Coordinates of C-alpha atoms in Angstrom, one line a residue:
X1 CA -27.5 -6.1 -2.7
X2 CA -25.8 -7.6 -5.7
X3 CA -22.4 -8.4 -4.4
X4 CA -20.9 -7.9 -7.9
X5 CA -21.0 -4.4 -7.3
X6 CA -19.8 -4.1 -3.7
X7 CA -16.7 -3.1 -4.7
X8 CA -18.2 0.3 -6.7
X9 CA -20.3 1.2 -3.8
X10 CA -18.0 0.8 -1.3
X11 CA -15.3 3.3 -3.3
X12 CA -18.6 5.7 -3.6
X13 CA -19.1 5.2 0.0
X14 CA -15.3 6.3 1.2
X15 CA -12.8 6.1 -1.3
X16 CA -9.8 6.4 0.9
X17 CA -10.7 3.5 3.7
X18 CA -9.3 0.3 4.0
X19 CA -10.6 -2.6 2.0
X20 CA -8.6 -5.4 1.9
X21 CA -4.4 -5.9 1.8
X22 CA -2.0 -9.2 2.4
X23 CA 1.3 -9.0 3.1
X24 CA 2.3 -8.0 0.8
X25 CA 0.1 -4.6 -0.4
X26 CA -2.9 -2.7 0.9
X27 CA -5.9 -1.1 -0.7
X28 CA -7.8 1.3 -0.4
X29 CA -11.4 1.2 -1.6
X30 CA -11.3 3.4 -4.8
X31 CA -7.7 1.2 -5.6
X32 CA -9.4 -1.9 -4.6
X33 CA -12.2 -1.1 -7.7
X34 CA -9.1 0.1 -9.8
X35 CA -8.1 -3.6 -9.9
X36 CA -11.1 -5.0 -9.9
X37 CA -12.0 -3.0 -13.5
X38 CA -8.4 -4.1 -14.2
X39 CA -8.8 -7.9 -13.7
X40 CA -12.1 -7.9 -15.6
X41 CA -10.4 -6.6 -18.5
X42 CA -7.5 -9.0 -18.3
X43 CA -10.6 -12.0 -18.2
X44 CA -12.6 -10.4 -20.9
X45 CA -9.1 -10.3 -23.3
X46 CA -8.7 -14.3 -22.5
X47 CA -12.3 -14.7 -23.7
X48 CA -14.4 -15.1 -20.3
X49 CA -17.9 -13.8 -20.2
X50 CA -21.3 -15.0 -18.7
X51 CA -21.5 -18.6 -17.2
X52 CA -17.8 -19.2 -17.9
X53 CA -15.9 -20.7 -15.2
X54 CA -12.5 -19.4 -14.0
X55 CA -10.5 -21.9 -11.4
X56 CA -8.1 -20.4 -9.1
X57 CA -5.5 -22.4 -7.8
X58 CA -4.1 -19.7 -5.0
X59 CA -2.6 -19.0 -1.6
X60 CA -5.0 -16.8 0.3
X61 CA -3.8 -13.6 -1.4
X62 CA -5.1 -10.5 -2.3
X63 CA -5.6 -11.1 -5.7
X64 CA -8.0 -13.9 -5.0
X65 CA -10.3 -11.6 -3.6
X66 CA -9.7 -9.0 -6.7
X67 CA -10.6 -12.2 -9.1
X68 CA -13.4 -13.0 -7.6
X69 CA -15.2 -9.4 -8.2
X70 CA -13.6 -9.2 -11.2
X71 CA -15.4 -12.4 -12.5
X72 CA -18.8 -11.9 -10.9
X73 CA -18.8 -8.3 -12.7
X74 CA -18.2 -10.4 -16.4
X75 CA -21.5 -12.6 -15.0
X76 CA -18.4 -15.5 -14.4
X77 CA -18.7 -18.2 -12.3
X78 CA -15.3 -19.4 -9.4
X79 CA -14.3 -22.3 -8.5
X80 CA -11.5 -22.0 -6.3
X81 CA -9.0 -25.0 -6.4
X82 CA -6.9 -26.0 -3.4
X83 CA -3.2 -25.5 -4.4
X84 CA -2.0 -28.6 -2.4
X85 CA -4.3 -31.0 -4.4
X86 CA -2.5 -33.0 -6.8
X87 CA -2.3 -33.1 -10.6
X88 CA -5.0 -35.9 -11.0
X89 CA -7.5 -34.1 -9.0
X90 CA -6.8 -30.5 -10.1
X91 CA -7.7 -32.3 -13.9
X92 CA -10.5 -33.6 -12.3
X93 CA -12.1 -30.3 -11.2
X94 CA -11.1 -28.5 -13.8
X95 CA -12.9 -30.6 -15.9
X96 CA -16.3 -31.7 -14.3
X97 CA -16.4 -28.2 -14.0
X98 CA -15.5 -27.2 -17.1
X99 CA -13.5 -24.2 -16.5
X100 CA -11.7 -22.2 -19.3
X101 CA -9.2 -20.3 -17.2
X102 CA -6.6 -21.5 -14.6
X103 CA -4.9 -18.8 -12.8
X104 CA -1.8 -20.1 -11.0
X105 CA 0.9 -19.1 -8.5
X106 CA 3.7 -17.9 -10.4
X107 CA 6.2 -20.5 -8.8
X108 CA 3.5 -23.3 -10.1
X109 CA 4.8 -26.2 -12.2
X110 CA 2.9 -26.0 -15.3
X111 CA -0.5 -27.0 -15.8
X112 CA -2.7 -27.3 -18.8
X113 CA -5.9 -28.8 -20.1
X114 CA -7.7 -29.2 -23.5
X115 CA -9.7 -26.1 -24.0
X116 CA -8.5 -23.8 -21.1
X117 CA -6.1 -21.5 -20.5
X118 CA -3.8 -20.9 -17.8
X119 CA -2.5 -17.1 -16.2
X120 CA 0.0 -16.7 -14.0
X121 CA -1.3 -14.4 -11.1
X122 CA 1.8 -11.9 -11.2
X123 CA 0.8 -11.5 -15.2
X124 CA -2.9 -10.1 -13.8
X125 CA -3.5 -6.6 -15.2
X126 CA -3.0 -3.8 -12.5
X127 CA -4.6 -0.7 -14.7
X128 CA -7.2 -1.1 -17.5
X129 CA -7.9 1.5 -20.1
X130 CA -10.8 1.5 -22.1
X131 CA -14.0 -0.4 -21.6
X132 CA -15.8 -1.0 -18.8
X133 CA -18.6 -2.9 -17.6
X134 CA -21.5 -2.4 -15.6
X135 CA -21.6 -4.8 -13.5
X136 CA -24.1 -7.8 -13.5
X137 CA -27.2 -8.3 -11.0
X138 CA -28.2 -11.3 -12.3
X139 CA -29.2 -13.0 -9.0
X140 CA -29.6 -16.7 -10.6
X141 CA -25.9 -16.6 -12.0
X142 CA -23.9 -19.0 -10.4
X143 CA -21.6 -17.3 -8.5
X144 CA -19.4 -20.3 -6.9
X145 CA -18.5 -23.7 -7.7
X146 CA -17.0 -25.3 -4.3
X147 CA -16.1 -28.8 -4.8
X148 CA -16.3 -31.3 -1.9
X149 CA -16.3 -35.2 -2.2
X150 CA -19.5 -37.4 -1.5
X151 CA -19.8 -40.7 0.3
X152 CA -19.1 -42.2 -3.7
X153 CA -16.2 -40.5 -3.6
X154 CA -16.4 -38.8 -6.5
X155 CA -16.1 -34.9 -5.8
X156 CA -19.3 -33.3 -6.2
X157 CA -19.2 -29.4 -7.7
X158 CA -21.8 -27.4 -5.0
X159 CA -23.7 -24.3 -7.0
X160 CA -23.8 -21.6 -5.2
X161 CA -25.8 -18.7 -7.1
X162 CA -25.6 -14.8 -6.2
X163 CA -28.6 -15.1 -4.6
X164 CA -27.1 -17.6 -1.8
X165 CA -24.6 -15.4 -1.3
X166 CA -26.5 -12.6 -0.9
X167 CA -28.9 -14.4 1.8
X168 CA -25.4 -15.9 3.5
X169 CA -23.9 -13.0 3.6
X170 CA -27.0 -10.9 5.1
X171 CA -27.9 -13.8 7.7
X172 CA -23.8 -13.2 8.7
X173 CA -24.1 -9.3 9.1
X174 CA -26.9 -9.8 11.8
X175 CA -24.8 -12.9 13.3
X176 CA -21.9 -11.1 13.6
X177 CA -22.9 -7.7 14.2
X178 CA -20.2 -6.4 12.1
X179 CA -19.9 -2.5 11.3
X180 CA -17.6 0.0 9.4
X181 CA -14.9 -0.1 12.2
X182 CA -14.8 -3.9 12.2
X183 CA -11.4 -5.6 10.8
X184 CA -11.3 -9.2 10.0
X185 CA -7.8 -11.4 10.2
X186 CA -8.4 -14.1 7.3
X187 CA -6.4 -17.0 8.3
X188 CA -8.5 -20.0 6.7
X189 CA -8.1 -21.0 3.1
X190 CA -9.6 -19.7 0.4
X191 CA -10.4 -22.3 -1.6
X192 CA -13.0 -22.7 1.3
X193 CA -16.3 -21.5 1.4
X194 CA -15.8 -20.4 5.2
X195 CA -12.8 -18.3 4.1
X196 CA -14.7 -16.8 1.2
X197 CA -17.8 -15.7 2.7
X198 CA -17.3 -15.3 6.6
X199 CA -14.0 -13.4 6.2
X200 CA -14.2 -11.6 2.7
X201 CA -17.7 -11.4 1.6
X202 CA -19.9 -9.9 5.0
X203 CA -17.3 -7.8 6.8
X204 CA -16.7 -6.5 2.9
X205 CA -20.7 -6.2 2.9
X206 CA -20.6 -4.5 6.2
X207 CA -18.0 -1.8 4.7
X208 CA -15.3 -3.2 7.1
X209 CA -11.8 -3.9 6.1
X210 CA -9.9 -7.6 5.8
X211 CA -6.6 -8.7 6.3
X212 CA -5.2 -11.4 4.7
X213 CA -2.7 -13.5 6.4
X214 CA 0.0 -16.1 4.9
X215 CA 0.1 -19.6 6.3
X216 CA -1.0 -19.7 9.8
X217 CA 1.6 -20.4 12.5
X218 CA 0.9 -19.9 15.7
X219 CA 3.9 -18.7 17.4
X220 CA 3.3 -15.5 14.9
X221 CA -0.6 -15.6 15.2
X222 CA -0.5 -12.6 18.1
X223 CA 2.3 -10.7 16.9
X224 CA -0.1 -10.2 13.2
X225 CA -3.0 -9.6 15.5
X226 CA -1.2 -6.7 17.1
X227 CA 0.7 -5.8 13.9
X228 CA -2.7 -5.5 11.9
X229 CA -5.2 -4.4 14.8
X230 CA -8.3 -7.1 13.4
X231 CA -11.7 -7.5 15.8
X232 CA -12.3 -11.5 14.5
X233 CA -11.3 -14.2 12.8
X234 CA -12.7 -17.5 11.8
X235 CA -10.8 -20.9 12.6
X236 CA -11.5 -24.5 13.4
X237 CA -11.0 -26.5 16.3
X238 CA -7.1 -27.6 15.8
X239 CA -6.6 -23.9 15.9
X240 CA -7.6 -22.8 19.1
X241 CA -5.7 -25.7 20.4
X242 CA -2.9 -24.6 19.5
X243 CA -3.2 -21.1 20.5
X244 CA -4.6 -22.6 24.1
X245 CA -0.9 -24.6 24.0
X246 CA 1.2 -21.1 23.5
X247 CA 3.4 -20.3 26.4
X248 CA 2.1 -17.1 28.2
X249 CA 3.5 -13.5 26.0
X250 CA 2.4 -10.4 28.0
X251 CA 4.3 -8.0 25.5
X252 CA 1.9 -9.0 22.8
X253 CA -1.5 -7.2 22.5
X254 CA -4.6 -8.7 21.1
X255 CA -7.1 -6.0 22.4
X256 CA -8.1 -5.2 19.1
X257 CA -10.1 -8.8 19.3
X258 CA -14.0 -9.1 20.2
X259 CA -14.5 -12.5 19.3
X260 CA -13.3 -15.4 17.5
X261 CA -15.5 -17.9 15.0
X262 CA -15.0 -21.7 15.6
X263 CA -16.4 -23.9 13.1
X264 CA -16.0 -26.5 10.6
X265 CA -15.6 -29.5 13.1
X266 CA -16.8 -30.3 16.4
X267 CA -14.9 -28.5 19.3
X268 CA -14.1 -29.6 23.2
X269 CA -16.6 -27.7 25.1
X270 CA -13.4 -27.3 27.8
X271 CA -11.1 -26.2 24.8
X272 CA -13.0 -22.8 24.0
X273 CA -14.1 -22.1 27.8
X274 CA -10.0 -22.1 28.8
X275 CA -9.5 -20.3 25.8
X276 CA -12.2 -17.3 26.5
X277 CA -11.1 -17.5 30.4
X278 CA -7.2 -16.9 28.7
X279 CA -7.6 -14.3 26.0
X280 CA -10.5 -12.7 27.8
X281 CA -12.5 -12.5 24.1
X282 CA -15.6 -15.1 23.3
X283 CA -15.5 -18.0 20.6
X284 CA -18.9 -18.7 19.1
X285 CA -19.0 -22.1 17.7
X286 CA -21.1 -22.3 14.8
X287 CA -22.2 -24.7 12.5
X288 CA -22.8 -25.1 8.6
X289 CA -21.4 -26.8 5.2
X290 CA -20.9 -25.8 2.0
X291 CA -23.9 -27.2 0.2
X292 CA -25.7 -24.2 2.9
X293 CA -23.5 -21.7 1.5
X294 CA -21.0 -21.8 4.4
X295 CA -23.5 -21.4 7.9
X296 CA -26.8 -22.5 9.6
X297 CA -26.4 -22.3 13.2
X298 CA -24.1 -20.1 15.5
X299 CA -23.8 -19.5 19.0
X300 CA -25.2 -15.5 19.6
X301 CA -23.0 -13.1 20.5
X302 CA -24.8 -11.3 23.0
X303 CA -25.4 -14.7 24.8
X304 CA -26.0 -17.2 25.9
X305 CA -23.6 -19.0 24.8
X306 CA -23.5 -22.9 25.4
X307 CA -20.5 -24.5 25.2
X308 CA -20.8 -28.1 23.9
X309 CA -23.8 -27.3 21.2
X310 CA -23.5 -25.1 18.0
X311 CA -25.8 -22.8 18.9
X312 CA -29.4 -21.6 17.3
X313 CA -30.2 -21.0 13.5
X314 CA -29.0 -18.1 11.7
X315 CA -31.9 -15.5 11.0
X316 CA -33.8 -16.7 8.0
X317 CA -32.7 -20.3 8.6
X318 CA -34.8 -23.4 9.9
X319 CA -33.2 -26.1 11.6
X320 CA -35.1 -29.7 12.3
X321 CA -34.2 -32.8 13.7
X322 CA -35.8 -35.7 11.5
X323 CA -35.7 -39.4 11.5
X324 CA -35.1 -42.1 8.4
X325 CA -38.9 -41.3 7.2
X326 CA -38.4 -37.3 7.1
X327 CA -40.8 -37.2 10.3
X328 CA -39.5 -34.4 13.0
X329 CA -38.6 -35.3 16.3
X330 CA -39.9 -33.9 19.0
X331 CA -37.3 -31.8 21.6
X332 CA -34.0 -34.2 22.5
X333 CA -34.6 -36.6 19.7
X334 CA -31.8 -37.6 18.0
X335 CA -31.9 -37.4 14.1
X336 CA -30.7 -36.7 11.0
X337 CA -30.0 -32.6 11.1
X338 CA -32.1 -30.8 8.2
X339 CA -32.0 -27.0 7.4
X340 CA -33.9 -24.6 5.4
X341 CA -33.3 -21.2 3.7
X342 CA -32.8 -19.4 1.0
X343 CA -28.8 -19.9 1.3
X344 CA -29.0 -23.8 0.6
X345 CA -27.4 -24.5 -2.6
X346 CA -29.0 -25.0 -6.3
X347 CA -27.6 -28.3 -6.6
X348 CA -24.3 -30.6 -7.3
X349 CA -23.0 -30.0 -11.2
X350 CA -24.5 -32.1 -13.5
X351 CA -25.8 -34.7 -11.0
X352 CA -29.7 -34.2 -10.5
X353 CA -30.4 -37.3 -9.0
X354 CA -27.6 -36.6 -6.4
X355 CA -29.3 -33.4 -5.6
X356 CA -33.2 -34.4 -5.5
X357 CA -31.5 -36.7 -2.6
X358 CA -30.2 -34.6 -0.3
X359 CA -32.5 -31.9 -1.0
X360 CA -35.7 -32.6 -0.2
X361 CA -38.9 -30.2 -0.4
X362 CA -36.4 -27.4 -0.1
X363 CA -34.8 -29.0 3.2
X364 CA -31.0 -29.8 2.9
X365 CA -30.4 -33.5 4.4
X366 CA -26.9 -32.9 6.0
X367 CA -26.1 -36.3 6.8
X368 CA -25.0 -35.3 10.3
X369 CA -27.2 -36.6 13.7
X370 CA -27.9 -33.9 16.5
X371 CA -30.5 -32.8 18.7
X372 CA -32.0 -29.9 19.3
X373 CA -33.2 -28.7 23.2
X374 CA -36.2 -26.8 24.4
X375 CA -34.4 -23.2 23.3
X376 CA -33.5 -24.5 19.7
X377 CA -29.4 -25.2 20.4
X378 CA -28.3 -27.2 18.3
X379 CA -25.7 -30.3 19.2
X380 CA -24.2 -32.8 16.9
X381 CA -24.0 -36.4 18.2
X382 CA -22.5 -37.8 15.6
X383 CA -22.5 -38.4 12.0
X384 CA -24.5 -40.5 9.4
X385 CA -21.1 -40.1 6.7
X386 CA -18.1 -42.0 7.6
X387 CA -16.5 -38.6 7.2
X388 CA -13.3 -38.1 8.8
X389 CA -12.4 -34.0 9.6
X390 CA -8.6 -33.8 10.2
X391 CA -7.9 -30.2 11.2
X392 CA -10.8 -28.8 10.1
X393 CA -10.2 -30.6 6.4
X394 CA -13.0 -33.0 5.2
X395 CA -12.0 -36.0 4.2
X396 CA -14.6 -39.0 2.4
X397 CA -13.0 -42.9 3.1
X398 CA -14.4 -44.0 0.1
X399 CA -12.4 -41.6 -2.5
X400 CA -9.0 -43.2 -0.6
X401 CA -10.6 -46.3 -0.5
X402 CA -10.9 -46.2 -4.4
X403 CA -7.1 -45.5 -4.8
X404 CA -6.2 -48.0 -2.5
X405 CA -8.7 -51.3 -3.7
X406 CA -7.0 -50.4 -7.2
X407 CA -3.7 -51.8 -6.1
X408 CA -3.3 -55.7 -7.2
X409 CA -2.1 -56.8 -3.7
X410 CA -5.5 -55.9 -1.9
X411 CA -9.0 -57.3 -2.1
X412 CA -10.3 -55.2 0.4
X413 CA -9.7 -51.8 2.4
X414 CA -11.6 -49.8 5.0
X415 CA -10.4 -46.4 6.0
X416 CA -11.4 -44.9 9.2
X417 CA -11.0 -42.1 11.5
X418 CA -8.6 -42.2 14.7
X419 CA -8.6 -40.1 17.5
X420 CA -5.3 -37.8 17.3
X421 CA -4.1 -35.0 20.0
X422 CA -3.0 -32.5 17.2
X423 CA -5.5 -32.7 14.4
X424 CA -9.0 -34.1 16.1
X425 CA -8.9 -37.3 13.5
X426 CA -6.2 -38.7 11.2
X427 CA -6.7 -41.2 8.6
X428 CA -5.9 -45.2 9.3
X429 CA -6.3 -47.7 6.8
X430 CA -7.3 -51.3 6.9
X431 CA -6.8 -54.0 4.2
X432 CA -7.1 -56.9 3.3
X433 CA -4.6 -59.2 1.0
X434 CA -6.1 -61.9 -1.8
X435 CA -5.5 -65.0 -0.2
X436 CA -1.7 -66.3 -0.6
X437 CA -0.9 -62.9 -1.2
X438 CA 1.4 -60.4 0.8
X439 CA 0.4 -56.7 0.9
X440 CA 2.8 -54.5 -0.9
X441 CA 2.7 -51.2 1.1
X442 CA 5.4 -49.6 -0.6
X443 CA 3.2 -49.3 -3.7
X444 CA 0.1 -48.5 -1.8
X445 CA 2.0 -45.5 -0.3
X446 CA 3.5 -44.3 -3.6
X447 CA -0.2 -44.7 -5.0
X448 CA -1.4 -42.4 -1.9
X449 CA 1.2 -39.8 -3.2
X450 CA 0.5 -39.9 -6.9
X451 CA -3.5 -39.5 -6.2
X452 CA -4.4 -38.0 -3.1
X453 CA -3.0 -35.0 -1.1
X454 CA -1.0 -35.1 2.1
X455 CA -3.6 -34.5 4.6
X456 CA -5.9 -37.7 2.9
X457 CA -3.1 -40.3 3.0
X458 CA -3.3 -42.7 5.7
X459 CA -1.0 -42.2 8.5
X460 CA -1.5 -45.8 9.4
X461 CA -1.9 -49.1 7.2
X462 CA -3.3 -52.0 9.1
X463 CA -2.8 -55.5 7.3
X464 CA -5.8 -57.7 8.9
X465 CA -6.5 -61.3 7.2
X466 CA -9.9 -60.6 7.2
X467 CA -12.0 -57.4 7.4
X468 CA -14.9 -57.6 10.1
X469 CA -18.5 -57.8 9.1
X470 CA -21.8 -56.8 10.5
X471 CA -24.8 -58.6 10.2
X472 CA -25.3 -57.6 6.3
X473 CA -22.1 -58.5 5.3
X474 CA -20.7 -54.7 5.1
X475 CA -17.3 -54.3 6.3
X476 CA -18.1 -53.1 10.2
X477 CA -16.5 -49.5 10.3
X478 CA -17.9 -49.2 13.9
X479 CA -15.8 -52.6 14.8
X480 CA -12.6 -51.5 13.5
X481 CA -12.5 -48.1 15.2
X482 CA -13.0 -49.6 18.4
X483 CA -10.4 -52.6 18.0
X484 CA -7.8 -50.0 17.1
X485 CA -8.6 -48.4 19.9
X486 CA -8.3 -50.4 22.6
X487 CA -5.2 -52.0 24.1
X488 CA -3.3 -54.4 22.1

């Protein structure tokens, strides 16, 4: 099914059940489509039509999810932009991407760029009058443009077409076993593909309802789950930590909850076994990236489960374990992870060579090492990208790296991974001053600020005389983990 038109069939379906609300209005499903038709006139007036892209720089609000029909009904392509990025890498998206609409919170400083336009989100039509479209099934548009950064640090725009949404979304509905009577409590961002298509997209598919929360908090996360009755959510590792840390609350009821999604980074096998054995519900951990259109393994449902891997592959999906020639490994080999389906993406914008890399005879290279047992569960071992995931967020070395070299007082910088309690990894630095020369930190943090957002600044910046090598004279990541590691 075209998802362009979920939003008519599900007010044909029942007009008067839930479809999605924030907090700060609710729809129904006939008023959902009411501002869907409304939206899509406001873009159509500002000049969007097929294969335009419309940025949304927004908090995980309703009208996000309103946009997002309302452009894939025009034949529009999103790219959702995360509203704590700052200026230089919002101009950055906007423009490798070539968007012609920004819409913005209304409390947003101004932004502009040469050729687009820019909408505050309260300014959004609410009723249109007049024409309407029907809306596109045009399964090759691209539907999303989610922009994560490579190993050259330069952000790389995924294209996701309607047709790897519709496989995502379908390969979801049998993983989840969602229904009508499901509820799902959004509490990841937006401006991620997980929050798009594992909380809006398939329990909208499933003609369930969604709830959209604010910023999570913890000490509040029950009192919404009792408040707003939901049956899942999807969050990452730090988040169930936390939750495991809450003092005991017998006044609150989470009932309402059958299970709980954990993805985006690897979790303690301990974490989500005390955290079923407290809340009495199961977390499935599950395994995917965006250039796969969100998913590729998960641990079932109905069982087993096996704490410590990330389950099987999703129906329709192949998963194999391959070494440096592409040859697959037999059963406990450890490799580079590969997958298969009709949900891996079209490509990276406008860099083919990029994307005849990692995908390969249809098989997406995800540059992350596992194995796979005699039963086909999957477990990651490591990862072949120096990619740091702090709280879920993934974060590339090399585009911090390239903000930090540019800085006069160092000749050379490494940035690495930590352990940390809280967030799983935080972000350490290492550099290196020209020789006679003293490191000027104070300008390297006021160049973190100006160029990168708060959760990719080093927490840490290590001045060492000389960076350590390895045997081809690259600067030994592996060397300077464990030194700052160990006891000093």
């Amino acid at each position: 099914m075209h998802l362009s038109s979920l939003p008519d069939l599900r007010a044909e379906f029942d007009p008067d059940g839930p479809a999605v609300s924030d907090d700060r209005e609710s729809l129904t499903n006939l008023a959902f489509l009411a501002r869907v038709r409304a939206a899509a006139r406001h873009l159509d007036d500002l000049g969007i039509g097929p294969g335009q892209v419309v940025a949304l720089k927004l908090s995980n609000r309703l009208e996000f999810v309103v946009l997002l029909f309302a452009a894939w009904r025009l034949g529009a392509t999103v790219t959702p932009v995360n509203p704590s990025l700052t200026s230089v890498e919002v101009t950055r998206q906007l423009e490798d991407s070539g968007a012609r609409l920004l819409v913005i919170e209304d409390d947003a400083p101004d932004e502009a760029w040469p050729g687009g336009a820019l909408l505050a989100v309260s300014d959004l039509y609410a009723v249109a009058e007049g024409k309407e479209w029907t809306p596109r099934h045009d399964s090759d548009e691209l539907a999303l443009l989610i922009y994560t950064s490579g190993t050259t640090g330069a952000p790389k725009g995924v294209m996701l077409d309607h047709a790897n949404l519709d496989a995502m979304t379908q390969m979801g509905l049998a993983a989840l076993q969602l229904g009508r009577t499901d509820r799902c409590l959004l509490i990841l961002p937006l401006f991620h593909v997980n929050g798009i298509v594992v909380s809006v997209l398939t329990p909208l598919l499933a003609h369930a309802s969604v709830a959209i929360a604010g910023r999570f908090n913890p000490h509040s996360f029950f009192e919404t789950v009792e408040r707003e009755r939901p049956t899942y959510f999807s969050a990452v590792p730090t988040i169930y930590g936390m939750l495991a840390q809450l003092p005991e609350n017998s006044d609150v009821d989470w009932s309402s909850l059958r299970f709980g999604v954990c993805g985006a980074a690897p979790a303690a096998p301990d974490l989500l076994v005390a955290f079923e054995a407290r809340y009495g519900f199961p977390v499935v951990e599950a395994y995917g990236l965006s250039e796969a259109t969100c998913g590729s393994t998960f641990n079932p449902l109905d069982g087993p489960r096996r704490p410590g891997t990330v389950g099987i592959a999703l129906p329709g999906q192949q998963v194999r374990i391959v070494d440096s020639h592409d040859h697959e490994l037999p059963v406990g080999g450890v490799g580079e992870v590969v997958v298969r389906g009709r949900n891996v993406m079209r490509g990276y914008l406008g860099q083919p060579e990029e994307t005849a890399r990692v995908v390969v005879d249809g098989w997406l290279h995800t540059g992350d090492l596992g194995q796979l047992d005699a039963d086909g569960y999957l477990t990651l071992v490591g990862r072949s990208k120096d990619m740091i995931i702090r709280g879920g967020e993934n974060i590339y070395p090399k585009e911090i790296e390239d903000v930090l070299s540019a800085d006069p007082s160092v000749a050379e910088v490494a940035v690495v991974g930590v352990p940390d309690k809280k967030w799983g990894e935080r972000v350490v630095a290492f550099v290196q001053p020209p020789n006679g020369r003293a490191i000027d930190t104070p300008a390297l943090r006021a160049r973190c600020v100006e160029s990168l957002s708060g959760f990719k600044r080093p927490t840490e910046t290590v001045v060492l005389e000389t960076l350590p090598k390895n045997a081809v004279g690259k600067i030994d990541k592996i060397a300077l983990r464990a030194a700052y590691s160990s006891p000093h």
